[in-house]
């Protein structure tokens, strides 16, 4: 006999909303387990100087290959971690792994920097800076070889943030505004935070040659960054045409993208760095 409870359960089970919710709960559960078991891994993408064609740094990007869900995009699981109090252990794991794995290359290439992505919540965590300093010491990495990239997904107290950024800068650590031009990573931030680097979002780079509104905004960004004299990285460079356009407009620009290299594991990065660049 079909009872009322049975019908209700059946409706819940087949309703897309409940299915999504159940999947989300399961993902949070498995993400927590993956962090504790240190099952997340890192890949590294070079950051190029367009003038010298030299690698001036690398950015570490986290990867989660889950048994249950396959490869999960960081855009998905970072947001989950932020919402479910997992960002602190995740960030600590990212920092420990990146510094440990990159230590030999940062010793070999003393001018190269390592960029690590942070969630904005991390910056408000007072224990993070001592943690970074301790990890750097253990791995013989100078703090002035470190860059932390921050993306603002929600509005925050920019006054407090400016003080925090200043404390990082005092330690020689560079703070970079990631995905500049999108979300809240905007002009107001640029003015208040006194960040040493900005990374122009790939949606602008990829507008080159399209004549779209984003390309018009990119042209405005070129003149802004040159007047402010701030180090600028253009993300998502996939074609030579994009690289040439950026270099003509902004001769000191840095670039990152598949044209140069995709994110790689350490042995691949080591091989890539050892090849002389034209
Ligand atoms: P992001 O920091 O802006 O990183 C750039 C993203 O663009 C990366 O995606 C990278 O793999 C991708 N990319 C690089 N070059 C190209 C290109 O030429 N074309 C295209 N289409 N894409 C390119 P990914 O690795 O999926 O990371 C997505 C975002 O997740 C990152 O954006 C960052 O916000 C976040 N994230 C990644 N790793 C971490 C981490 O360790 N901690 C935190 N808090 N966030 C992370
Ligand atoms: Mg980044
Ligand atoms: Mg970015
Ligand atoms: Mg991004």
Tab-separated table of C-alpha atoms and ligand atoms in Angstrom:
chain	number	residue	atom	x	y	z
A	1	UNK	CA	0.000	0.000	0.000
A	2	UNK	CA	1.330	3.427	-0.945
A	3	UNK	CA	1.296	5.642	2.123
A	4	UNK	CA	1.392	9.466	2.269
A	5	UNK	CA	4.953	9.297	3.585
A	6	UNK	CA	5.917	7.032	0.671
A	7	UNK	CA	4.492	9.473	-1.875
A	8	UNK	CA	6.258	12.349	-0.172
A	9	UNK	CA	9.568	10.444	-0.187
A	10	UNK	CA	9.102	9.553	-3.857
A	11	UNK	CA	8.488	13.187	-4.804
A	12	UNK	CA	11.545	14.294	-2.831
A	13	UNK	CA	13.706	11.664	-4.425
A	14	UNK	CA	12.877	12.613	-7.977
A	15	UNK	CA	12.714	16.361	-7.499
A	16	UNK	CA	15.866	17.890	-9.107
A	17	UNK	CA	16.202	20.270	-6.197
A	18	UNK	CA	16.523	17.422	-3.668
A	19	UNK	CA	18.858	15.476	-5.933
A	20	UNK	CA	21.140	18.527	-6.220
A	21	UNK	CA	20.988	19.043	-2.472
A	22	UNK	CA	21.870	15.435	-1.733
A	23	UNK	CA	24.769	15.576	-4.197
A	24	UNK	CA	26.014	18.760	-2.566
A	25	UNK	CA	25.892	17.197	0.927
A	26	UNK	CA	27.734	14.166	-0.320
A	27	UNK	CA	30.350	16.353	-2.021
A	28	UNK	CA	30.965	18.321	1.185
A	29	UNK	CA	31.359	15.041	3.122
A	30	UNK	CA	33.882	13.669	0.597
A	31	UNK	CA	35.745	16.976	0.300
A	32	UNK	CA	36.220	17.064	4.083
A	33	UNK	CA	37.575	13.513	3.946
A	34	UNK	CA	39.869	14.335	0.995
A	35	UNK	CA	41.367	17.293	2.882
A	36	UNK	CA	41.985	15.233	6.030
A	37	UNK	CA	43.566	12.446	3.956
A	38	UNK	CA	45.602	15.016	1.990
A	39	UNK	CA	44.209	13.750	-1.299
A	40	UNK	CA	44.175	17.145	-3.028
A	41	UNK	CA	47.085	17.796	-5.367
A	42	UNK	CA	48.698	20.825	-6.984
A	43	UNK	CA	49.571	21.809	-10.535
A	44	UNK	CA	51.680	24.818	-11.514
A	45	UNK	CA	51.314	27.265	-14.398
A	46	UNK	CA	54.174	29.558	-15.527
A	47	UNK	CA	53.824	33.328	-15.602
A	48	UNK	CA	55.793	34.885	-18.483
A	49	UNK	CA	57.499	38.217	-19.059
A	50	UNK	CA	56.373	39.160	-22.580
A	51	UNK	CA	59.559	41.162	-23.251
A	52	UNK	CA	62.187	38.642	-22.251
A	53	UNK	CA	59.957	35.572	-22.846
A	54	UNK	CA	61.294	34.321	-19.490
A	55	UNK	CA	59.302	32.594	-16.785
A	56	UNK	CA	59.182	35.010	-13.863
A	57	UNK	CA	56.952	32.960	-11.623
A	58	UNK	CA	54.501	30.104	-11.328
A	59	UNK	CA	50.972	29.925	-9.955
A	60	UNK	CA	49.843	26.899	-7.987
A	61	UNK	CA	46.338	25.585	-8.704
A	62	UNK	CA	44.625	22.938	-6.600
A	63	UNK	CA	43.139	19.759	-8.070
A	64	UNK	CA	40.635	17.294	-6.586
A	65	UNK	CA	40.279	13.972	-8.323
A	66	UNK	CA	37.460	12.362	-6.376
A	67	UNK	CA	36.659	8.636	-6.517
A	68	UNK	CA	32.945	9.461	-6.336
A	69	UNK	CA	32.655	12.557	-8.559
A	70	UNK	CA	35.639	12.357	-10.902
A	71	UNK	CA	37.608	15.558	-11.528
A	72	UNK	CA	35.861	18.398	-9.680
A	73	UNK	CA	36.598	21.973	-10.792
A	74	UNK	CA	38.169	24.199	-8.110
A	75	UNK	CA	35.537	26.830	-8.921
A	76	UNK	CA	32.996	24.314	-7.537
A	77	UNK	CA	34.781	22.905	-4.498
A	78	UNK	CA	36.448	26.139	-3.345
A	79	UNK	CA	33.017	27.710	-3.092
A	80	UNK	CA	31.803	24.679	-1.085
A	81	UNK	CA	34.846	24.905	1.183
A	82	UNK	CA	34.194	28.598	1.779
A	83	UNK	CA	30.572	27.979	2.722
A	84	UNK	CA	31.192	24.979	4.965
A	85	UNK	CA	34.180	26.029	7.105
A	86	UNK	CA	36.659	23.943	5.144
A	87	UNK	CA	38.640	26.755	3.588
A	88	UNK	CA	41.142	27.025	6.456
A	89	UNK	CA	42.319	23.366	6.366
A	90	UNK	CA	42.179	23.436	2.540
A	91	UNK	CA	44.336	26.567	2.324
A	92	UNK	CA	46.810	25.178	4.852
A	93	UNK	CA	47.130	22.007	2.787
A	94	UNK	CA	47.595	24.062	-0.410
A	95	UNK	CA	50.312	26.205	1.194
A	96	UNK	CA	52.153	23.253	2.766
A	97	UNK	CA	52.080	21.226	-0.452
A	98	UNK	CA	52.976	24.105	-2.799
A	99	UNK	CA	55.897	25.308	-0.654
A	100	UNK	CA	57.226	21.791	-0.126
A	101	UNK	CA	56.986	20.813	-3.813
A	102	UNK	CA	58.313	24.134	-5.142
A	103	UNK	CA	61.168	24.505	-2.646
A	104	UNK	CA	63.906	22.962	-4.891
A	105	UNK	CA	62.857	25.051	-7.926
A	106	UNK	CA	62.587	28.265	-5.913
A	107	UNK	CA	66.101	27.586	-4.610
A	108	UNK	CA	67.413	26.891	-8.115
A	109	UNK	CA	65.683	29.905	-9.703
A	110	UNK	CA	66.156	32.578	-7.049
A	111	UNK	CA	64.317	35.317	-9.002
A	112	UNK	CA	61.248	33.212	-9.593
A	113	UNK	CA	58.115	33.729	-7.510
A	114	UNK	CA	55.394	31.352	-6.378
A	115	UNK	CA	51.790	32.581	-6.511
A	116	UNK	CA	49.166	30.900	-4.341
A	117	UNK	CA	45.431	31.560	-4.539
A	118	UNK	CA	43.701	32.534	-1.321
A	119	UNK	CA	40.096	32.906	-0.434
A	120	UNK	CA	39.224	36.278	1.018
A	121	UNK	CA	38.226	34.487	4.251
A	122	UNK	CA	41.851	33.353	4.584
A	123	UNK	CA	43.093	36.920	4.744
A	124	UNK	CA	40.866	37.609	7.753
A	125	UNK	CA	42.353	34.566	9.526
A	126	UNK	CA	45.000	35.943	11.901
A	127	UNK	CA	46.776	32.576	12.116
A	128	UNK	CA	47.539	32.501	8.388
A	129	UNK	CA	50.517	34.869	8.264
A	130	UNK	CA	52.463	33.047	11.075
A	131	UNK	CA	51.609	29.781	9.289
A	132	UNK	CA	53.026	31.100	5.990
A	133	UNK	CA	56.192	32.382	7.683
A	134	UNK	CA	56.738	29.043	9.452
A	135	UNK	CA	56.208	27.026	6.242
A	136	UNK	CA	58.568	29.322	4.308
A	137	UNK	CA	61.247	28.864	6.970
A	138	UNK	CA	60.886	25.082	6.982
A	139	UNK	CA	61.254	24.973	3.191
A	140	UNK	CA	64.020	27.622	2.945
A	141	UNK	CA	61.852	29.936	0.846
A	142	UNK	CA	62.192	33.715	1.126
A	143	UNK	CA	58.847	35.430	1.820
A	144	UNK	CA	59.647	37.906	-0.963
A	145	UNK	CA	59.363	34.992	-3.407
A	146	UNK	CA	55.697	34.588	-2.422
A	147	UNK	CA	52.637	36.145	-4.033
A	148	UNK	CA	49.099	35.609	-2.747
A	149	UNK	CA	46.288	36.072	-5.237
A	150	UNK	CA	42.928	37.124	-3.882
A	151	UNK	CA	39.571	37.174	-5.605
A	152	UNK	CA	36.620	38.922	-4.020
A	153	UNK	CA	33.450	36.899	-4.485
A	154	UNK	CA	31.440	38.964	-2.015
A	155	UNK	CA	31.636	42.485	-0.644
A	156	UNK	CA	33.807	42.802	2.467
A	157	UNK	CA	35.178	45.441	4.815
A	158	UNK	CA	37.743	46.985	2.492
A	159	UNK	CA	39.181	49.218	5.240
A	160	UNK	CA	40.168	46.216	7.363
A	161	UNK	CA	41.332	44.424	4.251
A	162	UNK	CA	43.623	47.330	3.355
A	163	UNK	CA	45.275	47.031	6.817
A	164	UNK	CA	45.735	43.286	6.359
A	165	UNK	CA	47.257	43.756	2.878
A	166	UNK	CA	49.651	46.343	4.355
A	167	UNK	CA	50.807	43.799	6.991
A	168	UNK	CA	51.536	41.223	4.279
A	169	UNK	CA	53.429	43.819	2.249
A	170	UNK	CA	55.556	44.654	5.326
A	171	UNK	CA	56.650	40.993	5.400
A	172	UNK	CA	57.788	41.309	1.774
A	173	UNK	CA	54.821	39.234	0.575
A	174	UNK	CA	53.120	40.467	-2.587
A	175	UNK	CA	49.316	40.596	-2.712
A	176	UNK	CA	47.797	40.296	-6.158
A	177	UNK	CA	44.227	41.162	-7.189
A	178	UNK	CA	43.030	38.174	-9.190
A	179	UNK	CA	40.293	38.202	-11.857
A	180	UNK	CA	40.543	41.978	-12.039
A	181	UNK	CA	37.529	43.555	-13.734
A	182	UNK	CA	35.027	40.934	-12.532
A	183	UNK	CA	32.993	40.501	-9.341
A	184	UNK	CA	34.190	42.844	-6.637
A	185	UNK	CA	37.812	42.826	-7.806
A	186	UNK	CA	37.256	46.268	-9.191
A	187	UNK	CA	38.471	49.841	-9.309
A	188	UNK	CA	37.489	50.609	-5.704
A	189	UNK	CA	39.680	47.735	-4.527
A	190	UNK	CA	42.574	48.829	-6.658
A	191	UNK	CA	42.454	52.274	-5.078
A	192	UNK	CA	42.142	51.095	-1.472
A	193	UNK	CA	44.264	47.989	-1.219
A	194	UNK	CA	47.538	49.227	-2.656
A	195	UNK	CA	48.144	45.761	-4.128
A	196	UNK	CA	51.456	45.287	-5.917
A	197	UNK	CA	50.050	43.213	-8.779
A	198	UNK	CA	46.793	42.800	-10.654
A	199	UNK	CA	45.713	39.897	-12.826
A	200	UNK	CA	43.356	40.917	-15.565
A	201	UNK	CA	40.587	38.324	-15.931
A	202	UNK	CA	40.760	36.018	-18.945
A	203	UNK	CA	37.380	37.226	-20.213
A	204	UNK	CA	39.169	40.484	-21.219
A	205	UNK	CA	42.144	38.749	-22.828
A	206	UNK	CA	39.814	36.546	-24.807
A	207	UNK	CA	37.821	39.517	-26.073
A	208	UNK	CA	40.804	40.590	-28.233
A	209	UNK	CA	39.784	40.666	-31.886
A	210	UNK	CA	36.068	40.469	-31.080
A	211	UNK	CA	35.376	44.218	-31.023
A	212	UNK	CA	33.106	43.588	-28.019
A	213	UNK	CA	32.478	45.839	-25.035
A	214	UNK	CA	35.033	43.766	-23.075
A	215	UNK	CA	37.694	44.685	-25.640
A	216	UNK	CA	36.872	48.371	-25.157
A	217	UNK	CA	37.218	47.859	-21.403
A	218	UNK	CA	40.525	46.049	-21.939
A	219	UNK	CA	41.846	49.098	-23.805
A	220	UNK	CA	40.838	51.247	-20.829
A	221	UNK	CA	42.559	48.792	-18.439
A	222	UNK	CA	45.802	49.159	-20.471
A	223	UNK	CA	45.943	52.895	-19.939
A	224	UNK	CA	44.899	52.587	-16.279
A	225	UNK	CA	47.617	50.101	-15.330
A	226	UNK	CA	50.295	52.055	-17.144
A	227	UNK	CA	49.377	55.243	-15.308
A	228	UNK	CA	49.256	53.432	-11.963
A	229	UNK	CA	52.513	51.659	-12.735
A	230	UNK	CA	51.276	48.448	-11.156
A	231	UNK	CA	52.625	45.038	-12.230
A	232	UNK	CA	49.995	43.503	-14.491
A	233	UNK	CA	49.442	39.908	-15.542
A	234	UNK	CA	47.063	39.073	-18.379
A	235	UNK	CA	45.400	35.695	-17.818
A	236	UNK	CA	44.116	33.230	-20.379
A	237	UNK	CA	46.461	34.076	-23.286
A	238	UNK	CA	45.731	31.343	-25.813
A	239	UNK	CA	46.852	32.829	-29.154
A	240	UNK	CA	49.847	34.729	-30.527
A	241	UNK	CA	47.445	37.426	-31.709
A	242	UNK	CA	46.341	38.042	-28.123
A	243	UNK	CA	49.958	38.118	-26.892
A	244	UNK	CA	50.983	40.600	-29.618
A	245	UNK	CA	48.023	42.888	-28.944
A	246	UNK	CA	48.797	42.951	-25.213
A	247	UNK	CA	52.509	43.576	-25.759
A	248	UNK	CA	51.879	46.444	-28.192
A	249	UNK	CA	49.529	48.164	-25.746
A	250	UNK	CA	51.386	47.347	-22.547
A	251	UNK	CA	55.094	46.657	-23.176
A	252	UNK	CA	55.859	45.640	-19.572
A	253	UNK	CA	53.005	43.182	-19.345
A	254	UNK	CA	53.232	39.693	-17.906
A	255	UNK	CA	51.147	36.903	-19.354
A	256	UNK	CA	49.831	33.493	-18.470
A	257	UNK	CA	47.926	31.032	-20.602
A	258	UNK	CA	47.830	27.944	-22.739
A	259	UNK	CA	49.902	29.666	-25.465
A	260	UNK	CA	52.892	29.241	-23.122
A	261	UNK	CA	51.959	26.337	-20.878
A	262	UNK	CA	49.040	24.588	-19.256
A	263	UNK	CA	49.168	23.921	-15.497
A	264	UNK	CA	51.663	21.079	-14.912
A	265	UNK	CA	52.849	18.699	-12.220
A	266	UNK	CA	56.343	19.300	-10.804
A	267	UNK	CA	58.406	16.969	-13.070
A	268	UNK	CA	56.826	18.552	-16.180
A	269	UNK	CA	57.413	22.051	-14.797
A	270	UNK	CA	61.035	21.196	-14.037
A	271	UNK	CA	61.530	20.035	-17.646
A	272	UNK	CA	59.729	23.132	-18.995
A	273	UNK	CA	61.940	25.483	-16.963
A	274	UNK	CA	65.114	23.801	-18.132
A	275	UNK	CA	64.367	24.483	-21.826
A	276	UNK	CA	65.915	27.822	-22.905
A	277	UNK	CA	63.145	30.209	-24.082
A	278	UNK	CA	63.554	32.033	-27.414
B	1	LIG	P1	42.366	31.727	-11.187
B	1	LIG	O1	43.238	31.858	-10.003
B	1	LIG	O2	41.929	32.971	-11.868
B	1	LIG	O3	43.129	30.756	-12.161
B	1	LIG	C1	43.057	30.828	-13.559
B	1	LIG	C2	42.232	29.691	-14.137
B	1	LIG	O4	42.292	29.749	-15.566
B	1	LIG	C3	42.729	28.293	-13.768
B	1	LIG	O5	41.572	27.449	-13.718
B	1	LIG	C4	43.615	27.934	-14.977
B	1	LIG	O6	43.773	26.522	-15.123
B	1	LIG	C5	42.801	28.535	-16.097
B	1	LIG	N1	43.624	28.893	-17.264
B	1	LIG	C6	44.937	29.175	-17.318
B	1	LIG	N2	45.312	29.510	-18.564
B	1	LIG	C7	44.195	29.445	-19.340
B	1	LIG	C8	43.943	29.680	-20.735
B	1	LIG	O7	44.802	30.050	-21.519
B	1	LIG	N3	42.656	29.527	-21.148
B	1	LIG	C9	41.660	29.145	-20.301
B	1	LIG	N4	40.434	28.996	-20.792
B	1	LIG	N5	41.863	28.910	-18.976
B	1	LIG	C10	43.121	29.060	-18.526
B	1	LIG	P2	41.366	26.415	-12.538
B	1	LIG	O8	42.661	25.729	-12.214
B	1	LIG	O9	40.185	25.586	-12.895
B	1	LIG	O10	41.020	27.341	-11.295
B	1	LIG	C11	39.838	28.073	-11.258
B	1	LIG	C12	39.830	29.009	-10.069
B	1	LIG	O11	39.757	28.264	-8.831
B	1	LIG	C13	41.085	29.867	-9.928
B	1	LIG	O12	41.000	30.957	-10.818
B	1	LIG	C14	41.028	30.263	-8.459
B	1	LIG	O13	40.129	31.321	-8.255
B	1	LIG	C15	40.442	29.000	-7.840
B	1	LIG	N6	41.571	28.204	-7.290
B	1	LIG	C16	42.406	27.331	-7.940
B	1	LIG	N7	43.322	26.816	-7.081
B	1	LIG	C17	43.054	27.378	-5.880
B	1	LIG	C18	43.651	27.229	-4.559
B	1	LIG	O14	44.649	26.524	-4.339
B	1	LIG	N8	43.073	27.969	-3.547
B	1	LIG	C19	41.999	28.799	-3.753
B	1	LIG	N9	41.493	29.492	-2.699
B	1	LIG	N10	41.436	28.966	-4.962
B	1	LIG	C20	41.948	28.254	-6.011
B	2	LIG	MG1	44.810	32.982	-9.550
B	3	LIG	MG1	42.291	34.703	-12.230
B	4	LIG	MG1	39.515	32.822	-11.728
